[in-house]
Structures are given as structure tokens and as C-alpha cells.
Amino acid sequence: MQRGGFTVRVDIDTSPDDLAAAANRRQVREFAAALQALAADPRFADLHVEITDPLAAAAPREQRAALVAAHQAVARFQERRLRGWHGLLDERTATQILLDAAAPEVQYYEFKIAEEARVGADWLWVWLDPAGGCFMVLVQAKSAKAESRRFAVDLGYRSGKHKVLQMDLLLESSRVFGVPFAYVFYTGTREFRAALECAKPGCEGACQDREGVDVLWLAGLSADNLRMLTRPREWAHDVMERGLPLEDMLGSGGPLPPFHDLNLRNSEVLPEGLREPIAAPQGPAQTAARMVLSQISPIRMGQFSAVDPVAVDLPGGALFPQLPRDRGHFPVPYLPHVLGGLRAEVPGYVADALAGRTPPDWVTERLAGIVVVPPSGAAAGQQVAPQAPALPNRLWSPRQAA
């Protein structure tokens, strides 16, 4: 059949006017990529595709800068919502905006919606190193709220028909994956927080006045410590005090602060060769592991219980094959919990996602998706490690054929 030539133009807007556009832009880029593949087929030689995508044409950002931009994008959406008296974004929408704004430097692979009430976790974040190693964290998103004119977060949330504590579900999922868990808190805007009261005696709102904390991360064991030891009305204050901006998972841009740990400083418990990656981390994966541990180790230093130096085995592929089982007053041994996420190579299910293959059902049924933070200088589409070739962001159903 004879066909005349025709042109398809795709213009991608980077300033959406509605919340759905943040997710739609990613799907439009996927459609545009499919059109380009079609135009490259000799059978469709008359098809010409022209794509205008300001984000793709922009100079690559460093990964930390991409997370800063994503943090700011969420803040702008929150401001727009609050000006219209619509309240704060829900966790799922805020996360979609965050990931879309961080792309393409931060890549994400979305599965079907997981049953959060059953598994607890939202996303698996993976921080890659140039040599092929990685650090993985299960992340649960939570939004702050206003309760009787008080600034509040809920660390005791129970979900499902049986009202299971969400933190227990997260701990169980962390055992399945052999990685730590953490929270990302969407805390609104500075103006939103300033209009509310802080329940902590003597604070007078100072915690809510911090700059750059509209999107915070907090290690899961630190959050569990708050839940057990402080009053629910004070959880928001303590989260704001302990939490750090999301982008600080890669450090603050300067030298890392001094680090002290009850077990890591004991050479009889942990040899020097195993302490070095945490004391002087090299690359984003070790840095992210150090940042998570830095929120937990000071808590252990203040717990009055003897060190338990007996070693336990870590999951296969872990950078540390054995670590002390010392737990202090935490619900699990804290070093294996955190450093179990530090792997010598990328696990197969993460490599599947990076290569465009559907991960196993036990992964897709437990997660909304996987977020990959490549090392600086590795742009979307560039191979970042022999075990993990990075491809542009894509969306699929886990039931789609590999």
C-alpha cells in the first residue's frame, strides 16, 4: 500500500498546571520513544518524528542537584494546593511529582500499585556506585497533617482489616529484601508549618521554621525509637529535629560530619578493613549507607545495654559477609539491618528493572516500584555498571511479558 510522508510532532511541557501532568509527562516521553523506534523501522520510512523536550535538551545535573530540584518541585505544588485551600498533597501524588522532577538523572521503574496495607513499603531506592556496588533502602512515604491546629505526623499508623502496625510491616519487608527501611516525610511548606503549633514544650515552632525540610528522610529505626519513647503529639517535632533533607542522602555537599559508633570503633568486633567503607565512604552507595547509619548510631550510643559482639551472617551478595548481632534496644540487630543494604553488586531483580525486564512477582507484589540513583556523571541511557545497564524511565505492568 502506498503512503505519503507525514510528520508527528510531540511537545512536552515542563510547567504543568495540574497534578496529573507530572505523571502524564513521563508517559508522553514513553510514547515519544516508541514513535522514534517506529520511525527507525525501514517499513515506516515515510514517518518523521519531531520531539521538543526541554528537559532532555538541558545540561545534565548532578544527582544531588536533581534531588534538590525534585524537592523544590514538590514544594511548589504544595504551595499551589494550599493557595487554593485544597490541603496538602497525598503521599502517592507527592512521590509521583518528586520522581518525575528528578528524572532523568534519577531513574524510576513503576509496577502495578502494591497492596500497601499488606506489605507496608512503597519504593525500593537503589544508590549505585561506578564499580557496580549499590546501597538499597525500602522507603515509605508519609505526609504531615494538621490536627486541632497542631503540626502532626503519625508514626503509629495501623493499616488493613487487622489494623497491623505499619512499622511492623516495614520491618518484615526489610527482612525479606535484606535491606533497611526509612521514611520520606512530606511536611508541607514553611508557611503551612508556621501557622500550626508545635506540641513540644519550649520549642515555640523553631523546628517548623527550618529551611529546606519540605521533603525529609528519616531512618526507620530512628523513627521506631521515637515511636517507642516519645508522646504521639511530639512525633512531628522529633521528626523535624532528626530528619534531613532528602538530597542529603548523598551528603550535604561538604565534608561529612564526624561519625561515632559503639561497634565500629571496636577493632575486636569489626576489623579495620570492614570499618573503612563507613568511616571514609567512597561513592554514593557507601555515602548513603553512612548517612542512614549516622541517624541510628548516636541512639545506640545512648542505650544502656552491653555490646553483643557475636557475628551473624548477612544476605548473599552483601558487602559485609558477617556483622555483630548487637541490637541495643532496637527491634533488630542494627548493623546487619543497615549494612545488609550495602551490596558488592546489583541484585538480579534490580538489574532486571534497569534492563527493561519485569522483576520476579515477589518483588513487584511488594513494591510500587524501584528508584535508581546512578553515580554522578551517568546520565539516563548511559551504562552505569556492567551488571546494571541504565535505560530511560519506563512504565509497565508486572504481568507484561519480559
Short mmCIF file of C-alpha atoms in Angstrom, two decimals:
data_model
loop_
_atom_site.label_atom_id
_atom_site.label_comp_id
_atom_site.label_asym_id
_atom_site.label_seq_id
_atom_site.Cartn_x
_atom_site.Cartn_y
_atom_site.Cartn_z
CA MET A 1 0.00 0.00 0.00
CA GLN A 2 1.41 3.37 -0.98
CA ARG A 3 1.54 6.05 1.72
CA GLY A 4 2.54 9.68 1.57
CA GLY A 5 5.11 11.02 4.04
CA PHE A 6 3.84 12.58 7.27
CA THR A 7 5.33 14.20 10.38
CA VAL A 8 4.43 13.69 14.04
CA ARG A 9 5.35 16.50 16.44
CA VAL A 10 5.48 15.93 20.21
CA ASP A 11 5.93 18.95 22.51
CA ILE A 12 6.49 18.16 26.21
CA ASP A 13 5.59 20.87 28.71
CA THR A 14 7.82 21.26 31.78
CA SER A 15 5.44 23.58 33.67
CA PRO A 16 2.26 21.57 34.30
CA ASP A 17 -0.88 23.33 35.53
CA ASP A 18 -2.46 20.27 37.15
CA LEU A 19 -1.32 17.43 39.37
CA ALA A 20 -1.91 14.71 36.78
CA ALA A 21 0.55 16.32 34.35
CA ALA A 22 3.54 15.26 36.45
CA ALA A 23 2.79 11.60 35.75
CA ASN A 24 1.49 12.28 32.23
CA ARG A 25 4.78 13.81 31.05
CA ARG A 26 6.59 10.57 31.77
CA GLN A 27 4.02 8.61 29.75
CA VAL A 28 4.31 11.10 26.88
CA ARG A 29 8.09 10.56 26.84
CA GLU A 30 7.50 6.81 26.69
CA PHE A 31 5.09 7.32 23.76
CA ALA A 32 7.64 9.57 22.02
CA ALA A 33 10.35 6.92 22.44
CA ALA A 34 8.02 4.34 20.86
CA LEU A 35 7.40 6.70 17.92
CA GLN A 36 11.15 7.13 17.42
CA ALA A 37 11.62 3.36 17.36
CA LEU A 38 8.81 3.09 14.80
CA ALA A 39 10.38 5.77 12.60
CA ALA A 40 13.66 3.83 12.61
CA ASP A 41 11.91 0.80 11.10
CA PRO A 42 12.51 0.65 7.31
CA ARG A 43 8.87 -0.27 6.81
CA PHE A 44 7.91 3.22 8.01
CA ALA A 45 10.47 5.25 6.10
CA ASP A 46 7.89 7.97 5.38
CA LEU A 47 7.31 8.65 9.09
CA HIS A 48 9.18 11.65 10.53
CA VAL A 49 9.13 12.33 14.28
CA GLU A 50 9.99 15.71 15.81
CA ILE A 51 10.17 15.89 19.61
CA THR A 52 10.54 19.03 21.72
CA ASP A 53 11.56 18.12 25.26
CA PRO A 54 13.27 20.96 27.19
CA LEU A 55 14.29 18.59 29.98
CA ALA A 56 16.11 16.22 27.63
CA ALA A 57 17.87 19.15 25.96
CA ALA A 58 19.07 20.64 29.24
CA ALA A 59 22.58 20.11 30.52
CA PRO A 60 22.82 17.04 32.81
CA ARG A 61 22.55 17.80 36.50
CA GLU A 62 24.46 16.13 39.27
CA GLN A 63 22.32 13.59 41.10
CA ARG A 64 22.19 15.66 44.28
CA ALA A 65 21.12 18.73 42.27
CA ALA A 66 18.39 16.63 40.67
CA LEU A 67 17.08 15.67 44.12
CA VAL A 68 17.18 19.33 45.20
CA ALA A 69 15.14 20.26 42.10
CA ALA A 70 12.67 17.45 42.87
CA HIS A 71 12.38 18.64 46.48
CA GLN A 72 11.61 22.15 45.21
CA ALA A 73 9.07 20.87 42.67
CA VAL A 74 7.07 19.20 45.44
CA ALA A 75 7.23 22.42 47.48
CA ARG A 76 5.84 24.44 44.54
CA PHE A 77 2.94 22.03 44.11
CA GLN A 78 2.24 22.18 47.85
CA GLU A 79 2.17 25.99 47.72
CA ARG A 80 -0.25 25.93 44.79
CA ARG A 81 -2.53 23.48 46.59
CA LEU A 82 -2.53 25.48 49.80
CA ARG A 83 -3.27 28.75 48.00
CA GLY A 84 -6.39 27.09 46.62
CA TRP A 85 -7.40 25.76 50.07
CA HIS A 86 -7.06 22.16 48.87
CA GLY A 87 -4.82 20.85 51.65
CA LEU A 88 -1.51 19.03 51.30
CA LEU A 89 -0.71 16.52 48.57
CA ASP A 90 -1.30 12.88 49.39
CA GLU A 91 1.80 10.68 49.57
CA ARG A 92 1.30 8.94 46.22
CA THR A 93 0.85 12.17 44.25
CA ALA A 94 3.75 13.89 46.01
CA THR A 95 6.01 10.92 45.21
CA GLN A 96 4.99 10.97 41.53
CA ILE A 97 5.88 14.66 41.33
CA LEU A 98 9.17 14.09 43.17
CA LEU A 99 10.32 11.27 40.88
CA ASP A 100 9.19 13.00 37.69
CA ALA A 101 11.10 16.17 38.61
CA ALA A 102 14.24 14.19 39.49
CA ALA A 103 14.29 12.40 36.12
CA PRO A 104 16.26 11.65 34.03
CA GLU A 105 19.24 11.83 36.41
CA VAL A 106 17.26 9.73 38.90
CA GLN A 107 15.56 6.81 37.16
CA TYR A 108 12.42 5.06 38.31
CA TYR A 109 10.55 1.93 37.29
CA GLU A 110 6.92 1.72 38.32
CA PHE A 111 4.97 -1.50 38.88
CA LYS A 112 1.29 -2.02 39.48
CA ILE A 113 0.03 -0.49 42.72
CA ALA A 114 1.17 -2.75 45.56
CA GLU A 115 -1.20 -3.56 48.39
CA GLU A 116 0.37 -1.24 50.93
CA ALA A 117 -1.85 -2.48 53.74
CA ARG A 118 -0.25 -5.90 53.40
CA VAL A 119 3.42 -5.10 52.73
CA GLY A 120 3.97 -1.59 54.15
CA ALA A 121 6.67 -0.40 51.75
CA ASP A 122 6.26 1.98 48.80
CA TRP A 123 9.51 2.10 46.83
CA LEU A 124 12.94 0.50 46.87
CA TRP A 125 15.62 3.17 46.45
CA VAL A 126 18.94 1.95 44.99
CA TRP A 127 22.10 4.06 45.10
CA LEU A 128 24.65 2.84 42.53
CA ASP A 129 28.44 3.03 42.62
CA PRO A 130 30.57 3.21 39.43
CA ALA A 131 32.28 -0.09 40.29
CA GLY A 132 28.97 -1.95 40.31
CA GLY A 133 28.07 -1.99 44.01
CA CYS A 134 24.93 -0.45 45.47
CA PHE A 135 23.05 0.50 48.62
CA MET A 136 19.33 -0.22 48.90
CA VAL A 137 16.64 1.18 51.21
CA LEU A 138 12.92 0.44 51.43
CA VAL A 139 11.10 3.77 51.65
CA GLN A 140 7.63 4.54 52.98
CA ALA A 141 6.19 7.98 52.19
CA LYS A 142 4.17 9.89 54.80
CA SER A 143 2.51 13.30 54.71
CA ALA A 144 2.30 15.66 57.66
CA LYS A 145 -1.11 16.99 58.67
CA ALA A 146 -2.86 19.50 60.88
CA GLU A 147 -4.62 18.10 63.95
CA SER A 148 -6.51 20.62 66.06
CA ARG A 149 -4.15 23.35 64.83
CA ARG A 150 -1.13 21.21 65.74
CA PHE A 151 1.56 20.10 63.29
CA ALA A 152 1.46 16.30 63.32
CA VAL A 153 2.85 13.11 61.78
CA ASP A 154 1.61 9.60 62.53
CA LEU A 155 4.30 7.05 63.36
CA GLY A 156 1.78 4.66 64.90
CA TYR A 157 -0.38 4.21 61.79
CA ARG A 158 -2.15 0.85 61.54
CA SER A 159 -3.43 -0.50 58.25
CA GLY A 160 -5.56 -3.28 56.84
CA LYS A 161 -8.54 -5.14 58.25
CA HIS A 162 -6.50 -6.38 61.18
CA LYS A 163 -5.00 -2.95 61.91
CA VAL A 164 -1.40 -4.12 61.77
CA LEU A 165 1.21 -1.54 62.75
CA GLN A 166 2.70 -0.21 59.51
CA MET A 167 6.16 -0.13 61.04
CA ASP A 168 5.95 -3.87 61.73
CA LEU A 169 5.06 -4.46 58.08
CA LEU A 170 8.06 -2.39 57.03
CA LEU A 171 10.34 -4.39 59.31
CA GLU A 172 9.04 -7.62 57.80
CA SER A 173 9.60 -6.36 54.24
CA SER A 174 13.09 -5.21 55.20
CA ARG A 175 13.85 -8.77 56.32
CA VAL A 176 12.55 -10.17 53.03
CA PHE A 177 14.78 -7.86 50.96
CA GLY A 178 17.67 -7.85 53.45
CA VAL A 179 17.83 -4.03 53.44
CA PRO A 180 17.00 -1.22 55.90
CA PHE A 181 13.80 0.80 55.77
CA ALA A 182 13.29 4.55 56.01
CA TYR A 183 10.59 7.18 55.76
CA VAL A 184 10.24 10.16 53.44
CA PHE A 185 8.06 12.83 55.05
CA TYR A 186 6.25 15.47 53.01
CA THR A 187 5.94 18.26 55.57
CA GLY A 188 4.15 20.92 53.52
CA THR A 189 5.65 24.40 53.28
CA ARG A 190 7.28 26.72 55.77
CA GLU A 191 4.15 28.91 55.77
CA PHE A 192 1.91 25.88 56.37
CA ARG A 193 4.01 24.76 59.32
CA ALA A 194 4.32 28.27 60.77
CA ALA A 195 0.52 28.53 61.04
CA LEU A 196 0.41 25.46 63.28
CA GLU A 197 1.52 24.83 66.85
CA CYS A 198 4.34 22.52 67.95
CA ALA A 199 3.41 20.35 70.93
CA LYS A 200 6.98 20.04 72.22
CA PRO A 201 7.42 22.14 75.38
CA GLY A 202 9.82 25.03 74.83
CA CYS A 203 10.06 24.64 71.05
CA GLU A 204 7.72 27.51 70.11
CA GLY A 205 7.77 26.45 66.45
CA ALA A 206 11.54 26.57 65.92
CA CYS A 207 11.53 23.03 64.46
CA GLN A 208 8.95 24.04 61.85
CA ASP A 209 10.93 27.10 60.77
CA ARG A 210 13.86 25.15 59.29
CA GLU A 211 14.80 25.80 55.68
CA GLY A 212 14.81 23.06 53.07
CA VAL A 213 12.84 20.48 55.04
CA ASP A 214 9.70 20.26 52.92
CA VAL A 215 10.81 16.72 51.97
CA LEU A 216 12.62 14.90 54.80
CA TRP A 217 14.05 11.41 55.16
CA LEU A 218 14.45 9.58 58.45
CA ALA A 219 15.97 6.14 59.10
CA GLY A 220 13.33 3.60 60.08
CA LEU A 221 14.99 2.50 63.33
CA SER A 222 15.26 6.15 64.37
CA ALA A 223 11.53 6.58 63.69
CA ASP A 224 10.80 3.41 65.68
CA ASN A 225 12.85 4.80 68.57
CA LEU A 226 10.71 7.97 68.52
CA ARG A 227 7.50 5.95 68.43
CA MET A 228 8.52 3.96 71.48
CA LEU A 229 9.99 6.75 73.63
CA THR A 230 8.08 9.96 72.90
CA ARG A 231 4.45 11.04 73.03
CA PRO A 232 2.46 10.91 69.75
CA ARG A 233 1.74 14.64 69.92
CA GLU A 234 5.52 15.28 69.88
CA TRP A 235 6.36 12.98 66.95
CA ALA A 236 6.22 15.81 64.41
CA HIS A 237 8.72 17.90 66.36
CA ASP A 238 11.11 14.99 66.73
CA VAL A 239 10.87 14.05 63.04
CA MET A 240 11.66 17.65 62.07
CA GLU A 241 14.58 17.67 64.52
CA ARG A 242 16.11 14.32 63.48
CA GLY A 243 15.21 14.26 59.80
CA LEU A 244 17.38 15.57 56.98
CA PRO A 245 16.52 16.92 53.51
CA LEU A 246 16.12 14.08 51.01
CA GLU A 247 19.09 15.24 48.94
CA ASP A 248 21.37 14.87 51.98
CA MET A 249 21.27 11.10 51.46
CA LEU A 250 24.23 11.97 49.20
CA GLY A 251 25.85 14.16 51.84
CA SER A 252 25.40 17.88 52.34
CA GLY A 253 27.83 18.88 49.58
CA GLY A 254 30.73 19.36 52.01
CA PRO A 255 32.82 17.08 54.25
CA LEU A 256 30.80 14.51 56.15
CA PRO A 257 30.50 15.20 59.89
CA PRO A 258 32.45 13.07 62.39
CA PHE A 259 30.95 9.65 62.90
CA HIS A 260 30.97 7.52 66.06
CA ASP A 261 29.52 4.05 66.53
CA LEU A 262 29.73 1.80 69.55
CA ASN A 263 30.61 -1.28 67.47
CA LEU A 264 32.51 0.16 64.52
CA ARG A 265 35.12 1.77 66.76
CA ASN A 266 35.91 -1.58 68.41
CA SER A 267 38.56 -3.31 66.28
CA GLU A 268 37.97 -6.60 68.11
CA VAL A 269 34.37 -6.59 66.91
CA LEU A 270 34.94 -5.23 63.42
CA PRO A 271 38.34 -5.30 61.68
CA GLU A 272 39.76 -2.11 60.18
CA GLY A 273 39.12 -3.30 56.63
CA LEU A 274 35.40 -3.51 57.30
CA ARG A 275 35.22 -0.17 59.11
CA GLU A 276 36.82 1.83 56.31
CA PRO A 277 33.81 1.94 53.90
CA ILE A 278 31.70 3.54 56.63
CA ALA A 279 34.34 5.71 58.34
CA ALA A 280 35.56 7.08 54.97
CA PRO A 281 32.88 6.20 52.39
CA GLN A 282 33.76 6.14 48.71
CA GLY A 283 30.99 6.70 46.18
CA PRO A 284 27.24 7.36 46.55
CA ALA A 285 26.31 3.87 47.81
CA GLN A 286 28.69 3.93 50.77
CA THR A 287 27.80 7.58 51.45
CA ALA A 288 24.09 6.78 51.57
CA ALA A 289 24.77 3.86 53.93
CA ARG A 290 26.83 6.14 56.16
CA MET A 291 24.03 8.76 56.22
CA VAL A 292 21.44 6.16 57.30
CA LEU A 293 23.75 4.74 59.97
CA SER A 294 24.56 8.25 61.25
CA GLN A 295 20.91 8.62 62.31
CA ILE A 296 20.96 5.33 64.23
CA SER A 297 24.42 5.01 65.81
CA PRO A 298 24.00 8.01 68.19
CA ILE A 299 20.84 6.39 69.55
CA ARG A 300 22.74 3.15 70.23
CA MET A 301 25.50 5.13 71.97
CA GLY A 302 22.90 6.34 74.48
CA GLN A 303 21.35 2.95 75.20
CA PHE A 304 22.47 1.28 78.42
CA SER A 305 22.99 -2.30 77.30
CA ALA A 306 26.17 -4.29 76.80
CA VAL A 307 27.55 -4.78 73.29
CA ASP A 308 26.78 -8.19 71.80
CA PRO A 309 29.77 -8.92 69.52
CA VAL A 310 28.61 -12.33 68.24
CA ALA A 311 28.66 -12.25 64.43
CA VAL A 312 25.67 -13.14 62.25
CA ASP A 313 25.62 -13.92 58.53
CA LEU A 314 24.27 -11.33 56.12
CA PRO A 315 22.34 -11.99 52.87
CA GLY A 316 24.28 -13.34 49.91
CA GLY A 317 25.97 -10.56 47.97
CA ALA A 318 26.27 -8.23 50.97
CA LEU A 319 29.50 -6.23 51.08
CA PHE A 320 29.98 -7.39 54.69
CA PRO A 321 29.53 -11.18 54.96
CA GLN A 322 29.18 -11.01 58.76
CA LEU A 323 28.42 -8.28 61.32
CA PRO A 324 27.81 -8.12 65.09
CA ARG A 325 24.28 -9.01 66.15
CA ASP A 326 24.23 -6.21 68.73
CA ARG A 327 20.79 -4.57 68.84
CA GLY A 328 20.74 -2.46 71.99
CA HIS A 329 17.06 -1.61 72.43
CA PHE A 330 16.25 -1.74 68.70
CA PRO A 331 13.84 -4.41 67.40
CA VAL A 332 16.57 -5.91 65.17
CA PRO A 333 20.41 -6.00 65.15
CA TYR A 334 21.06 -2.54 63.78
CA LEU A 335 24.35 -3.05 61.88
CA PRO A 336 23.12 -6.05 59.84
CA HIS A 337 19.84 -4.19 59.29
CA VAL A 338 21.50 -1.11 57.79
CA LEU A 339 24.63 -2.52 56.18
CA GLY A 340 22.79 -5.50 54.73
CA GLY A 341 21.64 -2.99 52.12
CA LEU A 342 25.24 -2.36 51.02
CA ARG A 343 25.89 -4.88 48.23
CA ALA A 344 29.02 -5.77 46.28
CA GLU A 345 26.93 -5.97 43.10
CA VAL A 346 23.44 -5.08 41.93
CA PRO A 347 20.86 -7.81 42.76
CA GLY A 348 19.24 -9.60 39.84
CA TYR A 349 15.79 -8.06 40.35
CA VAL A 350 17.26 -4.52 40.20
CA ALA A 351 19.28 -5.43 37.10
CA ASP A 352 16.01 -6.72 35.58
CA ALA A 353 14.37 -3.33 36.08
CA LEU A 354 17.37 -1.47 34.67
CA ALA A 355 17.37 -3.70 31.59
CA GLY A 356 13.63 -3.27 30.99
CA ARG A 357 12.70 -6.76 32.17
CA THR A 358 9.92 -7.42 34.66
CA PRO A 359 11.34 -8.37 38.09
CA PRO A 360 10.02 -11.51 39.83
CA ASP A 361 6.50 -11.49 41.25
CA TRP A 362 7.74 -11.48 44.86
CA VAL A 363 9.32 -8.07 44.11
CA THR A 364 6.51 -6.46 42.08
CA GLU A 365 3.88 -7.62 44.56
CA ARG A 366 5.68 -5.91 47.43
CA LEU A 367 6.68 -2.60 45.83
CA ALA A 368 5.17 0.29 43.91
CA GLY A 369 8.47 0.48 42.03
CA ILE A 370 12.24 0.86 42.11
CA VAL A 371 14.11 4.19 42.17
CA VAL A 372 17.70 4.15 40.91
CA VAL A 373 20.21 6.92 41.70
CA PRO A 374 23.19 6.40 39.36
CA PRO A 375 26.63 7.80 40.21
CA SER A 376 27.25 11.41 39.19
CA GLY A 377 28.03 11.78 35.53
CA ALA A 378 25.92 8.78 34.48
CA ALA A 379 23.00 10.22 32.54
CA ALA A 380 19.82 8.38 31.67
CA GLY A 381 20.50 5.90 28.92
CA GLN A 382 24.17 5.53 29.80
CA GLN A 383 25.52 2.22 31.09
CA VAL A 384 26.42 2.79 34.74
CA ALA A 385 27.82 -0.63 35.67
CA PRO A 386 28.43 -3.93 33.94
CA GLN A 387 25.66 -5.57 35.98
CA ALA A 388 23.18 -2.73 35.51
CA PRO A 389 22.77 -1.02 32.11
CA ALA A 390 20.55 2.01 32.70
CA LEU A 391 17.70 2.74 30.31
CA PRO A 392 15.25 5.65 30.15
CA ASN A 393 12.35 5.61 32.59
CA ARG A 394 9.52 3.31 31.60
CA LEU A 395 6.21 2.05 32.92
CA TRP A 396 4.96 -1.49 32.66
CA SER A 397 2.60 -3.95 34.27
CA PRO A 398 4.40 -6.78 36.07
CA ARG A 399 2.20 -9.17 34.11
CA GLN A 400 3.62 -7.85 30.83
CA ALA A 401 5.90 -10.33 29.08
CA ALA A 402 9.61 -9.73 29.62
#
